[in-house]
Tab-separated table of C-alpha atoms and ligand atoms in Angstrom:
chain	number	residue	atom	x	y	z
A	127	MET	CA	45.176	80.798	-2.366
A	128	ALA	CA	45.755	77.702	-4.520
A	129	LEU	CA	42.639	75.576	-4.786
A	130	SER	CA	42.960	71.840	-4.490
A	131	THR	CA	40.220	69.495	-5.614
A	132	THR	CA	39.361	68.816	-1.974
A	133	SER	CA	37.857	71.849	-0.355
A	134	ILE	CA	38.462	72.890	3.235
A	135	ASN	CA	35.007	71.627	4.162
A	136	GLY	CA	35.645	68.153	2.733
A	137	GLN	CA	33.889	68.625	-0.595
A	138	LYS	CA	35.443	67.556	-3.872
A	139	VAL	CA	35.609	70.754	-5.947
A	140	ARG	CA	36.613	70.912	-9.598
A	141	PHE	CA	36.828	73.784	-12.089
A	142	GLY	CA	37.054	73.452	-15.862
A	143	VAL	CA	35.437	74.045	-19.222
A	144	GLY	CA	33.188	71.122	-20.170
A	145	LEU	CA	33.363	69.490	-16.709
A	146	ARG	CA	29.649	68.702	-16.792
A	147	ASN	CA	30.529	66.034	-19.336
A	148	GLU	CA	32.495	64.170	-16.643
A	149	ILE	CA	29.386	63.635	-14.571
A	150	CYS	CA	29.362	59.848	-15.178
A	151	ALA	CA	32.853	59.450	-13.702
A	152	GLU	CA	31.755	61.409	-10.633
A	153	LEU	CA	28.606	59.310	-10.255
A	154	ALA	CA	30.676	56.135	-10.576
A	155	GLU	CA	33.003	57.393	-7.849
A	156	LEU	CA	29.963	57.932	-5.601
A	157	GLY	CA	28.717	54.427	-6.488
A	158	SER	CA	25.554	55.931	-7.955
A	159	ASN	CA	23.617	54.195	-10.724
A	160	LYS	CA	20.343	56.100	-10.434
A	161	ALA	CA	20.832	59.836	-10.289
A	162	LEU	CA	17.852	62.170	-10.054
A	163	ILE	CA	18.624	65.372	-11.950
A	164	LEU	CA	17.106	68.626	-10.681
A	165	SER	CA	16.528	72.001	-12.344
A	166	THR	CA	14.108	74.926	-12.433
A	167	PRO	CA	11.435	75.047	-15.155
A	168	GLN	CA	13.590	77.735	-16.850
A	169	GLN	CA	16.578	75.390	-17.118
A	170	VAL	CA	14.862	72.268	-18.410
A	171	ASP	CA	17.066	72.279	-21.510
A	172	MET	CA	20.246	72.173	-19.428
A	173	ALA	CA	18.794	69.378	-17.300
A	174	MET	CA	17.743	67.334	-20.349
A	175	GLU	CA	21.156	67.745	-21.950
A	176	LEU	CA	22.763	66.548	-18.734
A	177	ALA	CA	20.343	63.606	-18.543
A	178	THR	CA	21.492	62.568	-21.999
A	179	THR	CA	25.115	62.662	-20.828
A	180	VAL	CA	24.250	60.690	-17.693
A	181	GLY	CA	22.482	58.105	-19.870
A	182	ASP	CA	21.786	54.792	-18.093
A	183	ARG	CA	22.824	56.203	-14.741
A	184	ALA	CA	19.883	58.689	-14.792
A	185	ALA	CA	16.791	57.851	-12.717
A	186	GLY	CA	14.878	60.815	-14.102
A	187	VAL	CA	14.591	64.578	-14.152
A	188	PHE	CA	12.617	66.774	-11.739
A	189	THR	CA	12.324	70.305	-13.108
A	190	ARG	CA	10.199	72.162	-10.575
A	191	ALA	CA	12.851	73.729	-8.322
A	192	THR	CA	11.519	77.069	-7.038
A	193	MET	CA	13.033	80.150	-5.361
A	194	HIS	CA	13.191	79.931	-1.521
A	195	THR	CA	12.696	76.116	-1.503
A	196	PRO	CA	8.992	75.739	-0.670
A	197	VAL	CA	8.462	72.634	1.474
A	198	GLY	CA	5.515	71.531	-0.718
A	199	VAL	CA	7.787	71.230	-3.767
A	200	THR	CA	10.414	69.403	-1.697
A	201	GLU	CA	7.836	66.855	-0.554
A	202	GLU	CA	6.840	66.148	-4.149
A	203	ALA	CA	10.487	65.840	-5.152
A	204	VAL	CA	11.249	63.438	-2.283
A	205	GLU	CA	8.278	61.303	-3.283
A	206	HIS	CA	9.532	61.314	-6.861
A	207	ALA	CA	13.085	60.403	-5.765
A	208	LEU	CA	11.787	57.485	-3.714
A	209	SER	CA	9.456	56.280	-6.468
A	210	VAL	CA	12.299	56.090	-9.016
A	211	LYS	CA	14.660	54.631	-6.370
A	212	ALA	CA	17.186	57.427	-6.879
A	213	ASP	CA	20.538	56.816	-5.192
A	214	SER	CA	21.949	60.306	-5.728
A	215	ILE	CA	20.905	63.861	-6.592
A	216	VAL	CA	22.479	66.001	-9.302
A	217	SER	CA	21.476	69.674	-9.114
A	218	ILE	CA	22.170	71.785	-12.187
A	219	GLY	CA	21.257	75.425	-11.587
A	220	GLY	CA	21.493	78.289	-9.143
A	221	GLY	CA	20.691	78.519	-5.453
A	222	SER	CA	17.060	77.515	-5.975
A	223	THR	CA	17.909	74.181	-7.598
A	224	ILE	CA	20.791	73.475	-5.246
A	225	GLY	CA	18.458	74.354	-2.346
A	226	LEU	CA	16.001	71.703	-3.513
A	227	GLY	CA	18.836	69.150	-3.717
A	228	LYS	CA	19.826	69.998	-0.156
A	229	ALA	CA	16.229	69.752	1.062
A	230	ILE	CA	15.922	66.276	-0.488
A	231	ALA	CA	19.271	65.253	1.052
A	232	LEU	CA	18.100	66.443	4.473
A	233	ARG	CA	15.133	64.086	4.274
A	234	THR	CA	16.750	61.109	2.499
A	235	SER	CA	20.527	61.361	3.136
A	236	LEU	CA	21.111	60.926	-0.613
A	237	PRO	CA	24.535	62.209	-1.773
A	238	GLN	CA	24.490	65.272	-4.040
A	239	ILE	CA	26.567	66.564	-6.897
A	240	ALA	CA	26.103	70.309	-7.534
A	241	ILE	CA	26.691	71.858	-10.940
A	242	PRO	CA	26.235	75.604	-10.278
A	243	THR	CA	25.038	77.974	-12.984
A	244	THR	CA	25.037	81.181	-10.888
A	245	TYR	CA	27.466	82.716	-8.388
A	246	ALA	CA	25.175	82.512	-5.330
A	247	GLY	CA	27.448	79.960	-3.613
A	248	SER	CA	24.871	77.673	-1.973
A	249	GLU	CA	26.771	74.610	-3.270
A	250	ALA	CA	29.641	75.354	-0.864
A	251	THR	CA	27.601	75.710	2.350
A	252	PRO	CA	25.866	73.310	4.768
A	253	ILE	CA	23.060	75.897	5.020
A	254	LEU	CA	19.505	75.328	3.824
A	255	GLY	CA	16.727	77.918	3.681
A	256	GLN	CA	13.179	76.586	3.324
A	257	THR	CA	9.784	78.253	3.099
A	258	GLU	CA	6.561	77.004	4.638
A	259	ASP	CA	3.343	79.011	5.065
A	260	GLY	CA	5.168	82.100	3.813
A	261	ILE	CA	7.880	81.884	6.498
A	262	LYS	CA	11.483	81.236	5.490
A	263	THR	CA	13.656	79.472	8.032
A	264	THR	CA	17.309	78.535	7.793
A	265	LEU	CA	19.148	75.536	9.206
A	266	THR	CA	22.723	74.284	9.117
A	267	ASP	CA	23.360	70.561	8.792
A	268	PRO	CA	26.437	68.797	7.346
A	269	LYS	CA	24.022	66.348	5.694
A	270	VAL	CA	22.948	68.979	3.165
A	271	LEU	CA	26.460	69.833	1.936
A	272	PRO	CA	26.915	68.467	-1.609
A	273	ARG	CA	29.741	65.892	-1.872
A	274	VAL	CA	30.997	67.186	-5.217
A	275	ILE	CA	30.898	70.558	-6.998
A	276	LEU	CA	31.598	70.781	-10.723
A	277	TYR	CA	32.187	74.397	-11.784
A	278	ASP	CA	31.870	74.494	-15.558
A	279	PRO	CA	32.424	78.038	-16.932
A	280	GLU	CA	30.308	77.280	-20.001
A	281	LEU	CA	27.249	77.052	-17.763
A	282	VAL	CA	27.607	80.551	-16.289
A	283	ALA	CA	28.394	81.955	-19.726
A	284	SER	CA	24.669	81.642	-20.481
A	285	LEU	CA	23.675	83.720	-17.458
A	286	PRO	CA	21.967	86.869	-18.737
A	287	PRO	CA	24.151	89.986	-18.134
A	288	ALA	CA	21.853	91.456	-15.472
A	289	MET	CA	21.822	88.199	-13.518
A	290	THR	CA	25.594	87.861	-13.925
A	291	VAL	CA	26.039	91.165	-12.098
A	292	THR	CA	23.436	90.707	-9.360
A	293	SER	CA	24.559	87.142	-8.673
A	294	ALA	CA	28.194	88.279	-8.418
A	295	LEU	CA	27.182	91.010	-5.952
A	296	ASN	CA	25.272	88.392	-3.960
A	297	ALA	CA	28.550	86.446	-3.715
A	298	LEU	CA	30.539	89.561	-2.832
A	299	ALA	CA	28.110	90.208	0.011
A	300	HIS	CA	29.154	86.911	1.662
A	301	ALA	CA	32.817	87.962	1.436
A	302	ALA	CA	32.249	91.533	2.626
A	303	GLU	CA	30.310	90.456	5.723
A	304	ALA	CA	32.842	87.692	6.438
A	305	LEU	CA	35.535	90.353	6.877
A	306	TYR	CA	33.924	91.581	10.111
A	307	ALA	CA	32.236	88.351	11.252
A	308	LYS	CA	32.436	87.792	14.995
A	309	ASP	CA	33.760	84.250	14.457
A	310	ARG	CA	36.154	85.127	11.616
A	311	THR	CA	39.533	83.404	11.420
A	312	ASP	CA	42.654	84.111	9.373
A	313	GLN	CA	41.463	81.417	6.976
A	314	SER	CA	37.994	82.919	6.504
A	315	THR	CA	39.457	86.393	5.973
A	316	GLU	CA	41.895	85.031	3.392
A	317	LEU	CA	39.064	83.301	1.546
A	318	ALA	CA	36.915	86.447	1.637
A	319	ILE	CA	39.757	88.487	0.173
A	320	ASP	CA	40.309	85.836	-2.532
A	321	GLY	CA	36.612	86.022	-3.403
A	322	LEU	CA	36.582	89.823	-3.563
A	323	ARG	CA	39.694	89.849	-5.721
A	324	ALA	CA	38.362	87.229	-8.144
A	325	PHE	CA	35.203	89.256	-8.817
A	326	ALA	CA	37.023	92.602	-8.888
A	327	GLU	CA	39.227	91.212	-11.630
A	328	GLY	CA	36.840	88.859	-13.426
A	329	LEU	CA	33.462	90.617	-13.345
A	330	PRO	CA	34.312	93.638	-15.539
A	331	THR	CA	35.616	91.204	-18.160
A	332	VAL	CA	32.576	88.940	-18.164
A	333	VAL	CA	30.253	91.950	-18.308
A	334	GLU	CA	32.171	93.150	-21.342
A	335	SER	CA	32.576	89.688	-22.911
A	336	PRO	CA	30.061	87.228	-21.444
A	337	GLY	CA	31.604	84.338	-23.357
A	338	ASP	CA	35.143	84.809	-21.984
A	339	LEU	CA	35.500	81.407	-20.334
A	340	LYS	CA	38.776	82.201	-18.590
A	341	ALA	CA	37.178	85.177	-16.827
A	342	ARG	CA	34.040	83.121	-16.169
A	343	GLU	CA	36.204	80.503	-14.438
A	344	GLU	CA	37.851	83.218	-12.378
A	345	THR	CA	34.435	84.440	-11.236
A	346	GLN	CA	33.408	80.858	-10.410
A	347	ARG	CA	36.514	80.516	-8.249
A	348	GLY	CA	35.320	83.692	-6.566
A	349	ALA	CA	31.860	82.195	-6.093
A	350	TRP	CA	33.422	79.128	-4.468
A	351	ALA	CA	35.517	81.254	-2.086
A	352	CYS	CA	32.563	83.493	-1.196
A	353	GLY	CA	30.198	80.528	-0.756
A	354	THR	CA	32.684	78.617	1.381
A	355	VAL	CA	33.217	81.587	3.642
A	356	LEU	CA	29.433	81.983	4.004
A	357	GLY	CA	29.379	78.444	5.401
A	358	LEU	CA	32.281	79.138	7.772
A	359	VAL	CA	31.280	82.318	9.605
A	360	GLY	CA	28.154	84.142	10.745
A	361	MET	CA	26.621	86.935	8.686
A	362	ALA	CA	25.186	90.204	10.034
A	363	LEU	CA	23.162	93.292	9.018
A	364	HIS	CA	23.361	92.871	5.250
A	365	HIS	CA	22.163	89.250	5.122
A	366	LYS	CA	19.503	89.764	7.823
A	367	LEU	CA	18.099	92.758	5.981
A	368	CYS	CA	18.013	90.901	2.655
A	369	HIS	CA	16.323	87.972	4.410
A	370	THR	CA	13.605	90.368	5.671
A	371	LEU	CA	13.112	92.020	2.297
A	372	GLY	CA	13.034	88.696	0.434
A	373	GLY	CA	10.897	86.837	2.968
A	374	SER	CA	8.362	89.524	3.903
A	375	PHE	CA	8.158	91.581	0.708
A	376	ASN	CA	8.986	88.891	-1.827
A	377	LEU	CA	11.788	90.901	-3.404
A	378	PRO	CA	14.072	88.991	-5.808
A	379	HIS	CA	17.070	87.446	-4.028
A	380	ALA	CA	20.163	88.468	-6.000
A	381	GLU	CA	18.832	91.936	-6.917
A	382	THR	CA	18.052	92.698	-3.270
A	383	HIS	CA	21.602	91.760	-2.270
A	384	ALA	CA	22.945	93.973	-5.041
A	385	VAL	CA	20.987	97.047	-3.897
A	386	ILE	CA	21.514	96.653	-0.133
A	387	LEU	CA	25.221	95.742	-0.106
A	388	PRO	CA	26.804	99.227	-0.426
A	389	HIS	CA	24.409	100.638	2.181
A	390	ALA	CA	24.905	97.865	4.748
A	391	ILE	CA	28.668	98.015	4.315
A	392	ALA	CA	28.715	101.811	4.643
A	393	TYR	CA	26.658	101.471	7.833
A	394	ASN	CA	29.118	99.008	9.338
A	395	ALA	CA	32.230	100.735	8.022
A	396	ALA	CA	31.457	103.515	10.487
A	397	GLY	CA	32.202	100.997	13.270
A	398	VAL	CA	34.891	98.748	11.788
A	399	PRO	CA	36.688	100.702	9.046
A	400	ASP	CA	39.919	98.710	9.394
A	401	LEU	CA	38.228	95.337	8.925
A	402	LEU	CA	36.537	96.570	5.751
A	403	ALA	CA	39.693	98.145	4.317
A	404	PRO	CA	40.266	95.178	1.922
A	405	VAL	CA	37.046	96.148	0.088
A	406	SER	CA	38.463	99.583	-0.750
A	407	ASP	CA	41.971	98.245	-1.400
A	408	ILE	CA	40.716	95.651	-3.881
A	409	LEU	CA	38.009	97.659	-5.647
A	410	GLY	CA	39.882	100.960	-5.493
A	411	GLY	CA	38.704	103.950	-3.463
A	412	SER	CA	38.501	105.023	0.139
A	413	GLU	CA	35.043	104.415	1.683
A	414	PRO	CA	34.052	100.724	1.356
A	415	GLY	CA	30.307	101.452	0.978
A	416	GLN	CA	30.859	104.133	-1.646
A	417	VAL	CA	33.406	101.914	-3.431
A	418	LEU	CA	30.846	99.099	-3.662
A	419	TRP	CA	28.165	101.542	-4.828
A	420	ASP	CA	30.467	102.842	-7.594
A	421	PHE	CA	31.446	99.297	-8.591
A	422	SER	CA	27.798	98.158	-8.722
A	423	LYS	CA	26.817	101.200	-10.776
A	424	SER	CA	29.652	100.696	-13.234
A	425	MET	CA	28.607	97.044	-13.677
A	426	GLY	CA	25.010	98.087	-14.447
A	427	ALA	CA	23.460	96.645	-11.270
A	428	PRO	CA	20.021	97.718	-10.026
A	429	MET	CA	20.619	100.553	-7.539
A	430	ALA	CA	17.223	101.192	-5.913
A	431	LEU	CA	14.706	99.107	-3.958
A	432	LYS	CA	11.934	101.107	-5.651
A	433	ASP	CA	13.045	99.583	-8.970
A	434	ILE	CA	12.849	95.976	-7.752
A	435	GLY	CA	9.378	95.977	-6.241
A	436	LEU	CA	9.399	97.717	-2.850
A	437	SER	CA	6.961	100.548	-2.246
A	438	GLU	CA	7.976	103.528	-0.121
A	439	ALA	CA	5.022	102.831	2.155
A	440	ASP	CA	6.668	99.525	3.141
A	441	LEU	CA	9.837	101.103	4.533
A	442	ASP	CA	8.526	101.557	8.089
A	443	ARG	CA	7.290	97.971	8.249
A	444	ALA	CA	10.555	96.664	6.780
A	445	THR	CA	12.462	98.560	9.497
A	446	GLU	CA	10.180	97.135	12.172
A	447	ILE	CA	10.525	93.544	10.957
A	448	ALA	CA	14.278	93.833	10.524
A	449	LEU	CA	14.592	95.058	14.130
A	450	LYS	CA	12.387	92.323	15.586
A	451	ASN	CA	14.974	89.558	15.882
A	452	PRO	CA	18.108	91.127	17.282
A	453	TYR	CA	21.379	89.690	15.968
A	454	TRP	CA	25.045	90.417	16.335
A	455	ASN	CA	26.362	93.238	14.148
A	456	PRO	CA	29.682	95.080	14.387
A	457	GLN	CA	27.793	98.366	14.695
A	458	PRO	CA	24.661	98.836	16.883
A	459	VAL	CA	21.540	98.530	14.717
A	460	THR	CA	19.183	101.386	15.599
A	461	ALA	CA	15.686	102.112	14.287
A	462	ASP	CA	16.715	105.540	12.973
A	463	GLY	CA	19.901	104.225	11.375
A	464	LEU	CA	18.121	101.342	9.686
A	465	ARG	CA	15.235	103.522	8.495
A	466	ALA	CA	17.693	106.009	6.951
A	467	LEU	CA	19.652	103.176	5.325
A	468	LEU	CA	16.468	101.759	3.790
A	469	GLN	CA	15.313	105.166	2.587
A	470	ASN	CA	18.606	105.690	0.786
A	471	ALA	CA	18.571	102.203	-0.700
A	472	TRP	CA	14.946	102.652	-1.758
A	473	ALA	CA	15.652	105.909	-3.564
A	474	GLY	CA	18.883	104.688	-5.161
A	475	ASN	CA	21.025	107.326	-3.452
A	476	ALA	CA	24.680	106.785	-2.679
A	477	PRO	CA	25.147	105.415	0.844
A	478	SER	CA	25.481	108.003	3.568
A	479	VAL	CA	28.527	107.435	5.700
B	564	LIG	P1	18.053	80.988	-8.867
B	564	LIG	O1	18.640	79.654	-8.703
B	564	LIG	O2	16.715	81.231	-8.236
B	564	LIG	O3	18.007	81.360	-10.409
B	564	LIG	C1	17.278	82.511	-10.842
B	564	LIG	C2	16.733	82.264	-12.248
B	564	LIG	O4	17.825	82.214	-13.168
B	564	LIG	C3	16.032	80.913	-12.365
B	564	LIG	O5	14.957	81.051	-13.241
B	564	LIG	C4	17.093	80.021	-12.966
B	564	LIG	O6	16.564	78.929	-13.655
B	564	LIG	C5	17.809	80.987	-13.890
B	564	LIG	N1	19.201	80.624	-14.166
B	564	LIG	C6	20.130	80.202	-13.284
B	564	LIG	N2	21.293	79.995	-13.897
B	564	LIG	C7	21.109	80.283	-15.215
B	564	LIG	C8	21.965	80.270	-16.355
B	564	LIG	N3	23.255	79.963	-16.260
B	564	LIG	N4	21.430	80.606	-17.534
B	564	LIG	C9	20.151	80.976	-17.634
B	564	LIG	N5	19.289	81.034	-16.591
B	564	LIG	C10	19.776	80.686	-15.377
B	564	LIG	O7	19.026	82.149	-8.335
B	564	LIG	P2	20.195	82.210	-7.270
B	564	LIG	O8	20.374	83.640	-6.984
B	564	LIG	O9	21.352	81.398	-7.699
B	564	LIG	O10	19.607	81.478	-5.987
B	564	LIG	C11	18.725	82.127	-5.111
B	564	LIG	C12	18.287	81.173	-4.025
B	564	LIG	O11	19.434	80.532	-3.444
B	564	LIG	C13	17.572	81.878	-2.881
B	564	LIG	O12	16.482	81.085	-2.455
B	564	LIG	C14	18.642	81.959	-1.796
B	564	LIG	O13	18.100	82.038	-0.503
B	564	LIG	C15	19.403	80.684	-2.033
B	564	LIG	N6	20.808	80.727	-1.553
B	564	LIG	C16	21.138	79.854	-0.584
B	564	LIG	C17	22.420	79.828	-0.079
B	564	LIG	C18	22.784	78.828	0.977
B	564	LIG	O14	23.947	78.730	1.353
B	564	LIG	N7	21.840	78.068	1.464
B	564	LIG	C19	23.403	80.702	-0.608
B	564	LIG	C20	23.030	81.592	-1.600
B	564	LIG	C21	21.716	81.593	-2.089
């Protein structure tokens, strides 16, 4: 699918090496003279470099974005934005930084420009997850959708190899679950297939040569397609399970997606093999879950929940929590099925079909 600079959800979306340096033109187009720049503490250097480029149009830099968007941090950031009279938000970073930008926008209606540095895809969705008192809740509101996305391949080129792989698998998870979404359309399926194809082709190259900017751009186009489709259709077992493991056991976001994906897809492939056929067609193989497991392994992804912080003793509780809020899934979610899935994912076994 050819990408125009206006996305199907009304965002202005641009791809190109060095695009971050065009931030002033984008701010001018928004009518913004006082942009608040956001980052995590780990990406202060990127934020400071951007602030230099923004120059007189910068209202300041807030560098305390945190995973899962804690409301306490958002409140401090909103106070900061108001105190410096910010008239726009520029988020440079992954889903955590973009999440903070969205949380500020929800409370202030300030327009946002997102400059993604991972493949998570939050920049392309009107979805915001926030955490308060240890509980993560998710809302959808058009107000939180960034107005502009600047995908600059140089910024993902600095992603460490492990994060490159897990973040890409996080994106692929949006596309894989979109294929069987209850509210899927021809357009969402086409986007999901575009996203899968972009990573199938681009990821092996960027793993081999992290600085290959052409392949990095291809993977960013994949991230856009996967993120957009996440905003268009409902997700099922895979995302709900990752939400449980992240929220209740504090497992790292992208790594959890990477480990669970082959298992959740194998589980659902038993019910909707035809809808998941594009996964096997694009990645090469026959069983979609096994194909994803082989692909993840060959990319060097983490393969076991036990390696990313979950203890075996937590598996029963994880099953219980994941079953508590029933949700639509193409295949009935049973306690035994889920427990077996988690056991396999915990041990790092190939998915059972
Ligand atoms: P992240 O933003 O938490 O980044 C992880 C770490 O990597 C951070 O320390 C960050 O500073 C660092 N980092 C990011 N890009 C880098 C780069 N290019 N070079 C070096 N270091 C870099 O990770 P993420 O996986 O992008 O985002 C996870 C969060 O996003 C979760 O809270 C998740 O729920 C949320 N998310 C939301 C949506 C949505 O639509 N609302 C979609 C996907 C993810």
